[in-house]
């Protein structure tokens, strides 16, 4: 029986939905405001002042940066208020859902943008006025991803994030940046096309795009298992691309090496946060057994990421392969298909947020002591660039050691509990199912953790046991030091309060 929807009711529902997603509506208005402000500010400043002078250019840049920061802070406040004002609510005809998971992940994505803006400020970077609207558009897309339960809405939100990310990658307008942006868009277009084809197959099988609908799971269950699995795998291609999982990781090292360092840190964190929530929702909706498939992808990502990182001489490429390996460790939580596994993934994502932003900030500060961020000059981000820095600046060296230990998964850092949680969930799943692939993944995961020590501890070794080739002083200003410490403190704090964070995650 066809359900009749009256236009006044539909309009009322749309208006109600708009009022509920007020943070995203506000960010959309900010996006337009920044574009208009950039046009008028540039025209006014160019007429009144000489923008070639650094003072006038800094005032122009700081105005756009300030508008962006204040707007994101206001949006964060609106999102936090949604915890108490909103219960699980479907929006726009069940295209979006606003539940505690979506709100929590939106907080993480918004926090990522705040840290990105702080990184830009302390590193004294100057970007064209279009940079800030692009950042806001990425945040809008990420927030929509966290709420999406409709396959079409998932696709559109991923594309909003992707298109802005392609532009940000090539924002330096250098040859290497253009090359990285081109690779990113080519791999992204291919993954997007395959994902859309998979979604169309799922729609044909189920008759609905809503993955939260019982009809979606029922339709897949009534379809031939091989056919439905193929459609699911094709759909997963786009998700795996966003989290840099094997075999859709090829773009990652080149993009990370060529893009501006603050943007790279953002890419390593925010898109993965939103994409993992989409994957968690998708896995809970499909009845097919994806345990073996996910285990193979996780094992390939961990192994390829760690072994490739062993040979890297550039710190940005090393961290790129590191993020691929960490994606594999996060996927272990999904392999288990358990509540503990999902909670361990969320815990890992939170730890990853602070660890990756800390790592990229610290290598950026080390590179900036020899000049501005010029991606072609790969020697700036060479591992040898860290020689003797621990002796010259012991506090900086200590911060780097803490971050690298956390990336390796050693105590006393939160990275230890992040890996301990996923391996605990994996061992529990193996004991329940007895599948040999889970035991193989457990063994190879531990082996790869040991292998990762060789390249993570290489940087602290060079910092404290090698002499600096420059023999110069290396000092951080108050802002740089404060941001670095603020990012590193949660890495230590969550080691001692891991149960506190897990309790919060359990309530989502």
GROMACS .gro file of C-alpha atoms in nm:
model
  508
    1UNK     CA    1   0.000   0.000   0.000
    2UNK     CA    2   0.140   0.338  -0.107
    3UNK     CA    3   0.182   0.590   0.170
    4UNK     CA    4   0.040   0.932   0.083
    5UNK     CA    5   0.259   1.224   0.188
    6UNK     CA    6   0.097   1.566   0.195
    7UNK     CA    7   0.305   1.864   0.091
    8UNK     CA    8   0.241   2.071   0.409
    9UNK     CA    9   0.350   1.775   0.622
   10UNK     CA   10   0.659   1.726   0.408
   11UNK     CA   11   0.756   2.093   0.432
   12UNK     CA   12   0.701   2.088   0.809
   13UNK     CA   13   0.924   1.781   0.837
   14UNK     CA   14   1.198   1.949   0.632
   15UNK     CA   15   1.184   2.264   0.847
   16UNK     CA   16   1.198   2.054   1.164
   17UNK     CA   17   1.498   1.867   1.025
   18UNK     CA   18   1.674   2.193   0.939
   19UNK     CA   19   1.627   2.321   1.293
   20UNK     CA   20   1.776   1.999   1.434
   21UNK     CA   21   2.088   2.017   1.215
   22UNK     CA   22   2.146   2.381   1.308
   23UNK     CA   23   2.528   2.336   1.335
   24UNK     CA   24   2.550   2.225   0.972
   25UNK     CA   25   2.312   2.502   0.858
   26UNK     CA   26   2.525   2.753   1.048
   27UNK     CA   27   2.844   2.618   0.889
   28UNK     CA   28   2.681   2.645   0.547
   29UNK     CA   29   2.610   3.012   0.616
   30UNK     CA   30   2.971   3.057   0.734
   31UNK     CA   31   3.093   2.897   0.411
   32UNK     CA   32   2.907   3.161   0.209
   33UNK     CA   33   3.015   3.437   0.448
   34UNK     CA   34   3.383   3.345   0.409
   35UNK     CA   35   3.360   3.350   0.031
   36UNK     CA   36   3.193   3.692   0.033
   37UNK     CA   37   3.425   3.823   0.307
   38UNK     CA   38   3.730   3.708   0.117
   39UNK     CA   39   3.619   3.892  -0.196
   40UNK     CA   40   3.541   4.218  -0.019
   41UNK     CA   41   3.835   4.202   0.221
   42UNK     CA   42   4.082   4.140  -0.060
   43UNK     CA   43   3.933   4.419  -0.273
   44UNK     CA   44   3.927   4.664   0.018
   45UNK     CA   45   4.276   4.569   0.141
   46UNK     CA   46   4.428   4.588  -0.207
   47UNK     CA   47   4.285   4.938  -0.255
   48UNK     CA   48   4.379   5.075   0.087
   49UNK     CA   49   4.702   4.889   0.162
   50UNK     CA   50   4.997   4.735  -0.009
   51UNK     CA   51   4.938   4.360   0.035
   52UNK     CA   52   5.297   4.289  -0.058
   53UNK     CA   53   5.389   4.418   0.286
   54UNK     CA   54   5.382   4.139   0.543
   55UNK     CA   55   5.194   4.341   0.808
   56UNK     CA   56   4.896   4.413   0.583
   57UNK     CA   57   4.891   4.058   0.446
   58UNK     CA   58   4.899   3.915   0.799
   59UNK     CA   59   4.600   4.129   0.899
   60UNK     CA   60   4.408   4.003   0.596
   61UNK     CA   61   4.498   3.640   0.671
   62UNK     CA   62   4.427   3.671   1.044
   63UNK     CA   63   4.080   3.812   0.978
   64UNK     CA   64   3.977   3.509   0.770
   65UNK     CA   65   4.143   3.273   1.018
   66UNK     CA   66   3.964   3.440   1.310
   67UNK     CA   67   3.624   3.420   1.140
   68UNK     CA   68   3.682   3.050   1.072
   69UNK     CA   69   3.794   2.970   1.427
   70UNK     CA   70   3.508   3.157   1.595
   71UNK     CA   71   3.256   2.995   1.362
   72UNK     CA   72   3.388   2.644   1.428
   73UNK     CA   73   3.384   2.705   1.805
   74UNK     CA   74   3.021   2.820   1.783
   75UNK     CA   75   2.937   2.509   1.580
   76UNK     CA   76   3.111   2.291   1.839
   77UNK     CA   77   2.900   2.446   2.115
   78UNK     CA   78   2.584   2.377   1.914
   79UNK     CA   79   2.688   2.015   1.859
   80UNK     CA   80   2.763   1.957   2.227
   81UNK     CA   81   2.419   2.094   2.318
   82UNK     CA   82   2.262   1.829   2.093
   83UNK     CA   83   2.358   1.561   2.347
   84UNK     CA   84   2.090   1.687   2.584
   85UNK     CA   85   1.841   1.824   2.333
   86UNK     CA   86   1.814   1.538   2.083
   87UNK     CA   87   1.725   1.170   2.100
   88UNK     CA   88   1.765   0.928   1.810
   89UNK     CA   89   1.588   1.126   1.539
   90UNK     CA   90   1.551   1.054   1.168
   91UNK     CA   91   1.580   1.360   0.946
   92UNK     CA   92   1.481   1.446   0.589
   93UNK     CA   93   1.278   1.132   0.529
   94UNK     CA   94   1.524   0.898   0.702
   95UNK     CA   95   1.824   1.018   0.500
   96UNK     CA   96   2.004   1.125   0.818
   97UNK     CA   97   1.990   1.016   1.179
   98UNK     CA   98   2.100   1.222   1.477
   99UNK     CA   99   2.192   0.985   1.758
  100UNK     CA  100   2.457   0.988   2.029
  101UNK     CA  101   2.713   0.823   1.800
  102UNK     CA  102   2.667   1.088   1.530
  103UNK     CA  103   2.693   1.372   1.782
  104UNK     CA  104   3.007   1.227   1.944
  105UNK     CA  105   3.177   1.176   1.608
  106UNK     CA  106   3.077   1.527   1.499
  107UNK     CA  107   3.250   1.660   1.810
  108UNK     CA  108   3.567   1.472   1.709
  109UNK     CA  109   3.554   1.605   1.351
  110UNK     CA  110   3.498   1.963   1.471
  111UNK     CA  111   3.781   1.929   1.723
  112UNK     CA  112   4.004   1.819   1.435
  113UNK     CA  113   3.931   2.142   1.248
  114UNK     CA  114   4.008   2.349   1.560
  115UNK     CA  115   4.345   2.175   1.597
  116UNK     CA  116   4.410   2.226   1.225
  117UNK     CA  117   4.349   2.600   1.258
  118UNK     CA  118   4.573   2.611   1.566
  119UNK     CA  119   4.848   2.432   1.372
  120UNK     CA  120   4.820   2.687   1.092
  121UNK     CA  121   4.844   2.974   1.339
  122UNK     CA  122   5.147   2.854   1.535
  123UNK     CA  123   5.334   2.760   1.218
  124UNK     CA  124   5.262   3.109   1.076
  125UNK     CA  125   5.136   2.978   0.744
  126UNK     CA  126   4.970   3.201   0.486
  127UNK     CA  127   4.708   3.064   0.250
  128UNK     CA  128   4.486   3.219  -0.014
  129UNK     CA  129   4.143   3.329   0.104
  130UNK     CA  130   3.971   3.028  -0.058
  131UNK     CA  131   4.148   2.797   0.185
  132UNK     CA  132   3.916   2.862   0.478
  133UNK     CA  133   3.582   2.808   0.296
  134UNK     CA  134   3.723   2.476   0.174
  135UNK     CA  135   3.800   2.370   0.531
  136UNK     CA  136   3.444   2.459   0.636
  137UNK     CA  137   3.301   2.261   0.342
  138UNK     CA  138   3.505   1.956   0.444
  139UNK     CA  139   3.368   1.985   0.798
  140UNK     CA  140   3.011   2.005   0.667
  141UNK     CA  141   3.070   1.691   0.461
  142UNK     CA  142   3.223   1.507   0.756
  143UNK     CA  143   2.931   1.597   0.983
  144UNK     CA  144   2.685   1.476   0.719
  145UNK     CA  145   2.880   1.151   0.685
  146UNK     CA  146   2.844   1.079   1.056
  147UNK     CA  147   2.465   1.119   1.032
  148UNK     CA  148   2.404   0.947   0.698
  149UNK     CA  149   2.202   0.625   0.690
  150UNK     CA  150   2.090   0.655   0.327
  151UNK     CA  151   2.326   0.522   0.059
  152UNK     CA  152   2.269   0.826  -0.162
  153UNK     CA  153   2.336   1.063   0.128
  154UNK     CA  154   2.649   0.866   0.219
  155UNK     CA  155   2.773   0.904  -0.138
  156UNK     CA  156   2.699   1.277  -0.152
  157UNK     CA  157   2.866   1.351   0.181
  158UNK     CA  158   3.176   1.153   0.083
  159UNK     CA  159   3.195   1.351  -0.241
  160UNK     CA  160   3.166   1.683  -0.054
  161UNK     CA  161   3.466   1.581   0.156
  162UNK     CA  162   3.659   1.437  -0.139
  163UNK     CA  163   3.623   1.727  -0.383
  164UNK     CA  164   3.738   1.981  -0.124
  165UNK     CA  165   4.023   1.748  -0.025
  166UNK     CA  166   4.145   1.725  -0.386
  167UNK     CA  167   4.170   2.104  -0.402
  168UNK     CA  168   4.341   2.133  -0.063
  169UNK     CA  169   4.601   1.876  -0.168
  170UNK     CA  170   4.711   2.087  -0.464
  171UNK     CA  171   4.675   2.417  -0.278
  172UNK     CA  172   5.048   2.492  -0.279
  173UNK     CA  173   5.034   2.522  -0.660
  174UNK     CA  174   5.368   2.347  -0.699
  175UNK     CA  175   5.455   2.068  -0.941
  176UNK     CA  176   5.464   1.803  -0.668
  177UNK     CA  177   5.140   1.931  -0.514
  178UNK     CA  178   4.969   1.918  -0.853
  179UNK     CA  179   5.095   1.565  -0.906
  180UNK     CA  180   4.968   1.457  -0.564
  181UNK     CA  181   4.631   1.621  -0.626
  182UNK     CA  182   4.599   1.452  -0.965
  183UNK     CA  183   4.674   1.108  -0.820
  184UNK     CA  184   4.426   1.172  -0.541
  185UNK     CA  185   4.144   1.269  -0.776
  186UNK     CA  186   4.210   0.979  -1.017
  187UNK     CA  187   4.206   0.715  -0.744
  188UNK     CA  188   3.914   0.892  -0.576
  189UNK     CA  189   3.708   0.901  -0.896
  190UNK     CA  190   3.771   0.530  -0.957
  191UNK     CA  191   3.677   0.435  -0.598
  192UNK     CA  192   3.371   0.660  -0.613
  193UNK     CA  193   3.249   0.501  -0.939
  194UNK     CA  194   3.292   0.148  -0.805
  195UNK     CA  195   3.117   0.241  -0.479
  196UNK     CA  196   2.823   0.398  -0.665
  197UNK     CA  197   2.787   0.086  -0.880
  198UNK     CA  198   2.779  -0.129  -0.566
  199UNK     CA  199   2.516   0.097  -0.411
  200UNK     CA  200   2.300   0.068  -0.722
  201UNK     CA  201   2.318  -0.310  -0.699
  202UNK     CA  202   2.219  -0.301  -0.333
  203UNK     CA  203   1.925  -0.078  -0.417
  204UNK     CA  204   1.815  -0.322  -0.685
  205UNK     CA  205   1.834  -0.610  -0.438
  206UNK     CA  206   1.658  -0.440  -0.148
  207UNK     CA  207   1.435  -0.173  -0.300
  208UNK     CA  208   1.556   0.083  -0.046
  209UNK     CA  209   1.855   0.310   0.007
  210UNK     CA  210   1.803   0.332   0.382
  211UNK     CA  211   2.052   0.103   0.556
  212UNK     CA  212   1.870   0.153   0.887
  213UNK     CA  213   1.552   0.004   0.742
  214UNK     CA  214   1.468  -0.364   0.816
  215UNK     CA  215   1.382  -0.395   0.446
  216UNK     CA  216   1.749  -0.337   0.361
  217UNK     CA  217   1.877  -0.630   0.568
  218UNK     CA  218   1.580  -0.848   0.469
  219UNK     CA  219   1.633  -0.779   0.098
  220UNK     CA  220   2.001  -0.872   0.114
  221UNK     CA  221   1.924  -1.189   0.312
  222UNK     CA  222   1.676  -1.299   0.045
  223UNK     CA  223   1.929  -1.245  -0.235
  224UNK     CA  224   2.190  -1.495  -0.350
  225UNK     CA  225   2.482  -1.474  -0.105
  226UNK     CA  226   2.752  -1.444  -0.373
  227UNK     CA  227   2.567  -1.167  -0.559
  228UNK     CA  228   2.496  -0.968  -0.242
  229UNK     CA  229   2.856  -1.008  -0.121
  230UNK     CA  230   2.987  -0.871  -0.452
  231UNK     CA  231   2.758  -0.569  -0.421
  232UNK     CA  232   2.870  -0.514  -0.061
  233UNK     CA  233   3.239  -0.538  -0.154
  234UNK     CA  234   3.195  -0.289  -0.438
  235UNK     CA  235   3.023  -0.049  -0.199
  236UNK     CA  236   3.301  -0.092   0.056
  237UNK     CA  237   3.559   0.025  -0.199
  238UNK     CA  238   3.466   0.389  -0.147
  239UNK     CA  239   3.476   0.354   0.231
  240UNK     CA  240   3.815   0.181   0.222
  241UNK     CA  241   3.949   0.460   0.002
  242UNK     CA  242   3.857   0.723   0.262
  243UNK     CA  243   4.033   0.534   0.543
  244UNK     CA  244   4.343   0.449   0.333
  245UNK     CA  245   4.298   0.074   0.370
  246UNK     CA  246   4.471  -0.171   0.139
  247UNK     CA  247   4.436  -0.206  -0.159
  248UNK     CA  248   4.299   0.151  -0.185
  249UNK     CA  249   4.597   0.314  -0.013
  250UNK     CA  250   4.817   0.388  -0.316
  251UNK     CA  251   4.737   0.759  -0.314
  252UNK     CA  252   4.829   0.814   0.050
  253UNK     CA  253   5.213   0.854   0.048
  254UNK     CA  254   5.220   1.093  -0.250
  255UNK     CA  255   4.935   1.306  -0.117
  256UNK     CA  256   5.086   1.322   0.231
  257UNK     CA  257   5.425   1.421   0.093
  258UNK     CA  258   5.294   1.693  -0.140
  259UNK     CA  259   5.009   1.853   0.058
  260UNK     CA  260   5.066   2.126   0.322
  261UNK     CA  261   5.158   1.962   0.652
  262UNK     CA  262   4.860   2.090   0.856
  263UNK     CA  263   4.625   1.955   0.587
  264UNK     CA  264   4.807   1.621   0.590
  265UNK     CA  265   4.753   1.594   0.965
  266UNK     CA  266   4.385   1.669   0.911
  267UNK     CA  267   4.359   1.407   0.632
  268UNK     CA  268   4.517   1.148   0.862
  269UNK     CA  269   4.246   1.196   1.124
  270UNK     CA  270   3.912   1.358   1.035
  271UNK     CA  271   3.800   1.165   0.722
  272UNK     CA  272   3.881   0.836   0.896
  273UNK     CA  273   3.672   0.930   1.199
  274UNK     CA  274   3.363   0.995   0.986
  275UNK     CA  275   3.426   0.705   0.747
  276UNK     CA  276   3.463   0.450   1.028
  277UNK     CA  277   3.122   0.544   1.168
  278UNK     CA  278   2.974   0.492   0.820
  279UNK     CA  279   3.146   0.152   0.800
  280UNK     CA  280   3.023   0.054   1.148
  281UNK     CA  281   2.665   0.142   1.052
  282UNK     CA  282   2.698  -0.042   0.720
  283UNK     CA  283   2.842  -0.357   0.882
  284UNK     CA  284   2.559  -0.365   1.135
  285UNK     CA  285   2.305  -0.341   0.851
  286UNK     CA  286   2.427  -0.620   0.621
  287UNK     CA  287   2.359  -0.983   0.723
  288UNK     CA  288   2.652  -1.127   0.524
  289UNK     CA  289   2.956  -1.272   0.702
  290UNK     CA  290   3.233  -1.023   0.624
  291UNK     CA  291   3.472  -1.146   0.893
  292UNK     CA  292   3.721  -1.322   0.663
  293UNK     CA  293   3.715  -1.040   0.406
  294UNK     CA  294   3.775  -0.774   0.672
  295UNK     CA  295   4.052  -0.984   0.830
  296UNK     CA  296   4.234  -1.010   0.495
  297UNK     CA  297   4.203  -0.633   0.435
  298UNK     CA  298   4.325  -0.559   0.790
  299UNK     CA  299   4.619  -0.798   0.755
  300UNK     CA  300   4.717  -0.653   0.416
  301UNK     CA  301   4.696  -0.294   0.545
  302UNK     CA  302   4.904  -0.365   0.856
  303UNK     CA  303   5.170  -0.562   0.672
  304UNK     CA  304   5.202  -0.332   0.371
  305UNK     CA  305   5.201  -0.018   0.584
  306UNK     CA  306   5.467  -0.134   0.829
  307UNK     CA  307   5.703  -0.299   0.581
  308UNK     CA  308   5.684  -0.001   0.343
  309UNK     CA  309   5.755   0.240   0.629
  310UNK     CA  310   6.080   0.056   0.709
  311UNK     CA  311   6.251   0.194   0.398
  312UNK     CA  312   6.130   0.553   0.413
  313UNK     CA  313   6.371   0.845   0.453
  314UNK     CA  314   6.102   1.115   0.446
  315UNK     CA  315   5.907   1.160   0.769
  316UNK     CA  316   5.580   1.253   0.594
  317UNK     CA  317   5.591   0.941   0.378
  318UNK     CA  318   5.683   0.735   0.684
  319UNK     CA  319   5.380   0.866   0.871
  320UNK     CA  320   5.166   0.806   0.561
  321UNK     CA  321   5.251   0.436   0.563
  322UNK     CA  322   5.209   0.441   0.940
  323UNK     CA  323   4.849   0.562   0.902
  324UNK     CA  324   4.782   0.277   0.657
  325UNK     CA  325   4.905   0.028   0.916
  326UNK     CA  326   4.698   0.191   1.191
  327UNK     CA  327   4.391   0.166   0.968
  328UNK     CA  328   4.455  -0.207   0.959
  329UNK     CA  329   4.468  -0.222   1.339
  330UNK     CA  330   4.137  -0.033   1.358
  331UNK     CA  331   3.982  -0.278   1.113
  332UNK     CA  332   4.070  -0.558   1.356
  333UNK     CA  333   3.795  -0.420   1.580
  334UNK     CA  334   3.544  -0.465   1.298
  335UNK     CA  335   3.671  -0.817   1.228
  336UNK     CA  336   3.547  -0.924   1.571
  337UNK     CA  337   3.187  -0.813   1.499
  338UNK     CA  338   3.144  -0.759   1.874
  339UNK     CA  339   3.052  -0.472   2.103
  340UNK     CA  340   3.404  -0.469   2.250
  341UNK     CA  341   3.548  -0.457   1.898
  342UNK     CA  342   3.342  -0.151   1.801
  343UNK     CA  343   3.430   0.027   2.127
  344UNK     CA  344   3.798  -0.048   2.069
  345UNK     CA  345   3.775   0.111   1.722
  346UNK     CA  346   3.626   0.430   1.867
  347UNK     CA  347   3.893   0.437   2.139
  348UNK     CA  348   4.164   0.389   1.874
  349UNK     CA  349   4.022   0.676   1.665
  350UNK     CA  350   4.031   0.916   1.961
  351UNK     CA  351   4.391   0.823   2.044
  352UNK     CA  352   4.479   0.853   1.675
  353UNK     CA  353   4.339   1.207   1.668
  354UNK     CA  354   4.585   1.335   1.928
  355UNK     CA  355   4.877   1.117   1.819
  356UNK     CA  356   4.867   1.203   1.450
  357UNK     CA  357   4.814   1.574   1.501
  358UNK     CA  358   5.104   1.573   1.750
  359UNK     CA  359   5.332   1.382   1.514
  360UNK     CA  360   5.270   1.608   1.214
  361UNK     CA  361   5.295   1.923   1.423
  362UNK     CA  362   5.632   1.819   1.565
  363UNK     CA  363   5.785   1.719   1.231
  364UNK     CA  364   5.651   2.043   1.084
  365UNK     CA  365   5.818   2.250   1.355
  366UNK     CA  366   6.143   2.063   1.298
  367UNK     CA  367   6.125   2.124   0.924
  368UNK     CA  368   6.029   2.489   0.960
  369UNK     CA  369   6.348   2.575   1.140
  370UNK     CA  370   6.518   2.569   0.797
  371UNK     CA  371   6.253   2.766   0.608
  372UNK     CA  372   5.896   2.770   0.492
  373UNK     CA  373   5.691   2.466   0.387
  374UNK     CA  374   5.812   2.384   0.035
  375UNK     CA  375   5.709   2.027  -0.050
  376UNK     CA  376   5.965   1.988  -0.332
  377UNK     CA  377   6.247   2.026  -0.083
  378UNK     CA  378   6.218   1.672   0.050
  379UNK     CA  379   6.534   1.712   0.260
  380UNK     CA  380   6.338   1.939   0.493
  381UNK     CA  381   6.128   1.642   0.604
  382UNK     CA  382   6.411   1.392   0.594
  383UNK     CA  383   6.455   1.171   0.898
  384UNK     CA  384   6.815   1.293   0.913
  385UNK     CA  385   6.669   1.637   0.985
  386UNK     CA  386   6.603   1.516   1.340
  387UNK     CA  387   6.969   1.445   1.419
  388UNK     CA  388   7.070   1.598   1.749
  389UNK     CA  389   6.744   1.787   1.805
  390UNK     CA  390   6.688   1.602   2.132
  391UNK     CA  391   7.017   1.736   2.263
  392UNK     CA  392   6.955   2.090   2.135
  393UNK     CA  393   6.598   2.106   2.268
  394UNK     CA  394   6.534   1.830   2.527
  395UNK     CA  395   6.167   1.922   2.577
  396UNK     CA  396   6.096   1.897   2.204
  397UNK     CA  397   6.282   1.566   2.196
  398UNK     CA  398   6.079   1.432   2.488
  399UNK     CA  399   5.753   1.520   2.314
  400UNK     CA  400   5.864   1.342   1.997
  401UNK     CA  401   5.963   1.032   2.197
  402UNK     CA  402   5.620   1.018   2.366
  403UNK     CA  403   5.441   1.046   2.031
  404UNK     CA  404   5.656   0.780   1.863
  405UNK     CA  405   5.612   0.543   2.158
  406UNK     CA  406   5.236   0.591   2.132
  407UNK     CA  407   5.241   0.521   1.759
  408UNK     CA  408   5.434   0.202   1.831
  409UNK     CA  409   5.179   0.103   2.095
  410UNK     CA  410   5.403   0.097   2.401
  411UNK     CA  411   5.330   0.206   2.761
  412UNK     CA  412   5.293   0.454   2.924
  413UNK     CA  413   5.094   0.601   2.635
  414UNK     CA  414   4.734   0.569   2.516
  415UNK     CA  415   4.859   0.392   2.204
  416UNK     CA  416   4.930   0.088   2.421
  417UNK     CA  417   4.568   0.055   2.532
  418UNK     CA  418   4.443   0.129   2.180
  419UNK     CA  419   4.621  -0.180   2.049
  420UNK     CA  420   4.556  -0.384   2.362
  421UNK     CA  421   4.180  -0.329   2.322
  422UNK     CA  422   4.165  -0.438   1.959
  423UNK     CA  423   4.381  -0.745   2.024
  424UNK     CA  424   4.171  -0.836   2.328
  425UNK     CA  425   3.855  -0.816   2.118
  426UNK     CA  426   4.023  -1.024   1.845
  427UNK     CA  427   4.134  -1.296   2.088
  428UNK     CA  428   3.786  -1.309   2.237
  429UNK     CA  429   3.636  -1.348   1.888
  430UNK     CA  430   3.882  -1.629   1.807
  431UNK     CA  431   3.791  -1.819   2.123
  432UNK     CA  432   3.421  -1.796   2.034
  433UNK     CA  433   3.449  -1.886   1.665
  434UNK     CA  434   3.771  -2.088   1.641
  435UNK     CA  435   3.843  -1.946   1.292
  436UNK     CA  436   4.208  -1.984   1.199
  437UNK     CA  437   4.212  -1.655   1.006
  438UNK     CA  438   4.155  -1.471   1.336
  439UNK     CA  439   4.449  -1.648   1.499
  440UNK     CA  440   4.663  -1.569   1.194
  441UNK     CA  441   4.559  -1.204   1.213
  442UNK     CA  442   4.639  -1.198   1.585
  443UNK     CA  443   4.988  -1.343   1.531
  444UNK     CA  444   5.074  -1.123   1.233
  445UNK     CA  445   4.935  -0.817   1.411
  446UNK     CA  446   5.167  -0.871   1.705
  447UNK     CA  447   5.460  -0.940   1.471
  448UNK     CA  448   5.394  -0.619   1.282
  449UNK     CA  449   5.380  -0.426   1.609
  450UNK     CA  450   5.733  -0.545   1.680
  451UNK     CA  451   5.847  -0.456   1.328
  452UNK     CA  452   5.707  -0.105   1.363
  453UNK     CA  453   5.947  -0.039   1.652
  454UNK     CA  454   6.236  -0.025   1.405
  455UNK     CA  455   6.108   0.283   1.221
  456UNK     CA  456   5.922   0.454   1.508
  457UNK     CA  457   6.223   0.444   1.741
  458UNK     CA  458   6.463   0.542   1.465
  459UNK     CA  459   6.366   0.909   1.504
  460UNK     CA  460   6.425   0.924   1.885
  461UNK     CA  461   6.756   0.743   1.829
  462UNK     CA  462   6.871   1.008   1.580
  463UNK     CA  463   6.756   1.288   1.808
  464UNK     CA  464   6.949   1.182   2.115
  465UNK     CA  465   7.237   0.967   1.989
  466UNK     CA  466   7.347   1.158   1.677
  467UNK     CA  467   7.508   1.499   1.648
  468UNK     CA  468   7.326   1.779   1.468
  469UNK     CA  469   7.482   1.856   1.131
  470UNK     CA  470   7.382   2.222   1.161
  471UNK     CA  471   7.496   2.281   1.516
  472UNK     CA  472   7.233   2.553   1.557
  473UNK     CA  473   6.994   2.631   1.837
  474UNK     CA  474   6.634   2.519   1.800
  475UNK     CA  475   6.372   2.695   2.008
  476UNK     CA  476   5.995   2.689   2.002
  477UNK     CA  477   5.787   2.996   2.074
  478UNK     CA  478   5.522   2.989   2.347
  479UNK     CA  479   5.235   2.917   2.109
  480UNK     CA  480   5.411   2.627   1.939
  481UNK     CA  481   5.518   2.477   2.270
  482UNK     CA  482   5.172   2.518   2.425
  483UNK     CA  483   4.994   2.348   2.132
  484UNK     CA  484   5.245   2.062   2.126
  485UNK     CA  485   5.205   2.000   2.499
  486UNK     CA  486   4.824   2.023   2.482
  487UNK     CA  487   4.820   1.757   2.210
  488UNK     CA  488   5.065   1.526   2.386
  489UNK     CA  489   4.904   1.544   2.732
  490UNK     CA  490   4.595   1.337   2.633
  491UNK     CA  491   4.829   1.068   2.497
  492UNK     CA  492   4.972   1.027   2.847
  493UNK     CA  493   4.648   1.100   3.033
  494UNK     CA  494   4.442   0.839   2.849
  495UNK     CA  495   4.694   0.572   2.950
  496UNK     CA  496   4.601   0.627   3.313
  497UNK     CA  497   4.232   0.698   3.242
  498UNK     CA  498   4.161   0.451   2.963
  499UNK     CA  499   3.868   0.302   3.155
  500UNK     CA  500   3.712   0.650   3.186
  501UNK     CA  501   3.713   0.695   2.809
  502UNK     CA  502   3.585   0.341   2.749
  503UNK     CA  503   3.294   0.410   2.986
  504UNK     CA  504   3.202   0.720   2.785
  505UNK     CA  505   3.220   0.522   2.461
  506UNK     CA  506   3.000   0.250   2.614
  507UNK     CA  507   2.722   0.503   2.665
  508UNK     CA  508   2.703   0.594   2.295
   0.00000   0.00000   0.00000
